[in-house]
């Protein structure tokens, strides 16, 4: 289980999409209590991970840090 979720806001304005997805997966795992969900729960788990990724991208793209906008690298 993830103990720490990596801080994605940093001095450099580029965040890699795999970092966003890894953090989203950690968050959903922590909240759900599943590191790897059962087959019955895997679809809702993955849907939630993708929704968190999407909202995180929106957040990072909206933040301004000293006049610099972050971007998410795919």
CSV table of C-alpha atoms in Angstrom, one decimal:
chain,number,residue,atom,x,y,z
A,1,UNK,CA,0.0,0.0,0.0
A,2,UNK,CA,1.2,3.5,-0.8
A,3,UNK,CA,2.4,5.3,2.3
A,4,UNK,CA,3.2,8.6,0.5
A,5,UNK,CA,1.7,10.1,-2.6
A,6,UNK,CA,4.4,12.0,-4.5
A,7,UNK,CA,4.0,15.7,-4.7
A,8,UNK,CA,3.6,16.6,-8.3
A,9,UNK,CA,3.8,20.4,-8.0
A,10,UNK,CA,7.4,21.2,-8.2
A,11,UNK,CA,9.8,23.9,-9.4
A,12,UNK,CA,10.0,22.4,-12.9
A,13,UNK,CA,6.9,23.1,-15.0
A,14,UNK,CA,6.7,19.6,-16.5
A,15,UNK,CA,5.0,16.7,-14.9
A,16,UNK,CA,5.0,13.2,-16.5
A,17,UNK,CA,1.7,11.5,-17.1
A,18,UNK,CA,3.0,8.3,-15.5
A,19,UNK,CA,3.7,10.2,-12.3
A,20,UNK,CA,0.1,11.5,-12.3
A,21,UNK,CA,-1.2,8.0,-12.9
A,22,UNK,CA,1.0,6.5,-10.2
A,23,UNK,CA,-0.2,9.0,-7.6
A,24,UNK,CA,-3.8,8.5,-8.6
A,25,UNK,CA,-3.4,4.8,-8.2
A,26,UNK,CA,-1.9,5.3,-4.8
A,27,UNK,CA,-4.8,7.5,-3.7
A,28,UNK,CA,-7.5,5.1,-5.0
A,29,UNK,CA,-5.7,2.2,-3.3
A,30,UNK,CA,-5.5,4.0,0.0
A,31,UNK,CA,-9.1,5.0,-0.1
A,32,UNK,CA,-10.5,1.7,-1.3
A,33,UNK,CA,-8.2,-0.5,0.8
A,34,UNK,CA,-7.2,-2.5,-2.2
A,35,UNK,CA,-3.7,-2.7,-3.7
A,36,UNK,CA,-5.1,-4.8,-6.5
A,37,UNK,CA,-8.8,-5.1,-6.6
A,38,UNK,CA,-10.7,-8.3,-7.3
A,39,UNK,CA,-11.9,-8.9,-10.8
A,40,UNK,CA,-15.4,-7.9,-9.7
A,41,UNK,CA,-14.1,-4.5,-8.5
A,42,UNK,CA,-11.4,-3.9,-11.1
A,43,UNK,CA,-13.5,-1.9,-13.6
A,44,UNK,CA,-14.8,0.6,-11.0
A,45,UNK,CA,-11.2,0.8,-9.5
A,46,UNK,CA,-9.7,1.6,-12.9
A,47,UNK,CA,-12.5,4.1,-13.8
A,48,UNK,CA,-11.8,5.9,-10.5
A,49,UNK,CA,-8.1,6.0,-11.2
A,50,UNK,CA,-8.7,7.5,-14.6
A,51,UNK,CA,-11.1,10.1,-13.2
A,52,UNK,CA,-8.5,11.1,-10.6
A,53,UNK,CA,-5.9,11.4,-13.4
A,54,UNK,CA,-8.2,13.6,-15.3
A,55,UNK,CA,-9.0,15.9,-12.4
A,56,UNK,CA,-5.3,16.0,-11.4
A,57,UNK,CA,-4.3,17.1,-14.9
A,58,UNK,CA,-6.9,19.8,-14.8
A,59,UNK,CA,-5.6,21.0,-11.4
A,60,UNK,CA,-2.0,21.0,-12.5
A,61,UNK,CA,-2.8,22.8,-15.7
A,62,UNK,CA,-4.8,25.5,-13.8
A,63,UNK,CA,-2.1,26.2,-11.1
A,64,UNK,CA,0.1,29.2,-11.6
A,65,UNK,CA,3.5,29.2,-9.8
A,66,UNK,CA,5.2,32.5,-9.8
A,67,UNK,CA,3.7,33.2,-13.2
A,68,UNK,CA,4.7,29.8,-14.7
A,69,UNK,CA,2.0,27.3,-15.7
A,70,UNK,CA,2.6,23.6,-15.2
A,71,UNK,CA,2.2,21.2,-18.1
A,72,UNK,CA,1.5,17.5,-18.1
A,73,UNK,CA,3.8,15.6,-20.5
A,74,UNK,CA,2.2,12.6,-22.1
